[in-house]
C-alpha angles and dihedrals in degrees: 000000000000091000092055093050092045091051093051095045091046091049092050091055095042131088089253091074110081098177090081124048123220093267093055093044090051091050092048091050093050091048092052090054096040092242131143111273116261135153120241127211092216133023116185118184132192129175125214092009119155086349090300113133090219127006119188126184118196134178140185137149094265103045101026116208117342128185116211123195124195118193106197121211118174102145106345125088130238113263121228110281091354095132093043090052090052091052090052092048094050091046088060094045102041102047111174093003134106117267130204129181131197130183105205112196142159095232104033096257118201111242112251100215143111094231116072094216103106119104115207122223127173128215088244089060091045090054089055093049092049092047089054091048091050089062087067098036126123098257091194091061111105093221093061089088091060092052091049090051092049091048090053090049097055092038089057090048091055094042090052091051093049093048091050093050091048094045106026093151088065091058109061088147090070090063098039106037104051093103096041128102114240092250090057096054121101107226122201094031102100124075096224116111093228098036095114092043090054092048096045091053096041093237097144098104097046090047089051089053092053091048092050090048090057093046090049091052092048092049086064096196133155104254120233102225129321114357125205140157108228138155141230123194094346097311119109122225141187110232127194109190130190139162132216129189140194129174095285110034150004123233128199118216129189137186106201133183114197127161089347093305120122118214132187108199132189125187136173105228097182093066088224090140133035123242095262094051093046093050092045091053098047105029096086092055093046091050090050091052092051091049090052097048119049118231099020116124133192118244116208117229119252105202120335124056102276145120134198140179125207142193112213122229115199122204089337090160091072089073126087115264093248091055091048090052093051094047095044093048090056092046092047091053089051091047089053091053090049092049091049091053088055095046091049086069091057107043 
């Protein structure tokens, strides 16, 4: 999906699009990147160049040559160090030139990078910028119809997201169908106006991520370690990651919230002990924790030396957002105490 959007956006900004003149393309480009409006003499666009989704090179007498990179995220997630790698690549390519970076996403993702150079733009904002540009488009140009169709497409995407966030209890399919193939989904069953649209376009997981981001913000808690919103097998999760060390080994500990279930996870990342030794060492403590706290269950490791305990959440998405926030905040505070009792045995 990202490649299709990148191709259309790149085409709109390129010389091949005759519906917009250079002034309107320049304005649209500057709006996407949150820059002051200026008009460029040249705008050269390439798609899938040096692993950049969209690479634009502009030039005029005032600004000189500027390289603009758009990283496009509709449904996919940012890879570890992906944005930092792009900054390094462009630094090597655009020596002595201006550089601009934009993360274009459906849900206003926070850039995962060391360098604070990435501007964030959502597809909802992009729809507004294109709508404004269409007011000054050459209506006689044959390609205007394609821009109008694309504008309607991304506007519907954003409208569906907003309706889901405002009426999440009407969209249980978003929380249950992320791992399903399209042919296995039951269309026409959910109350939400855009339920079938979401299912047809496989938007469940990215909508879950947006929902979890809002819940996380409303919980307003001090995070324990590195916080991220990830996914496994089509289901989004909140992940709090931390590391602890002693003289012999390093352990990785997570608190995760996925599909309403809370998990406290401990793993030996030095491989200094095999799975059996690790489990034998930590199992008594994990059993004692489960006996102390009702509802928590031990999860056996599959391959690497690890152990986890979890508290199941059933059909949690049927509750109002404010109730989810209150319950999750309490469970998170308990999960932190449980994690600390485990870490106290290490340090």
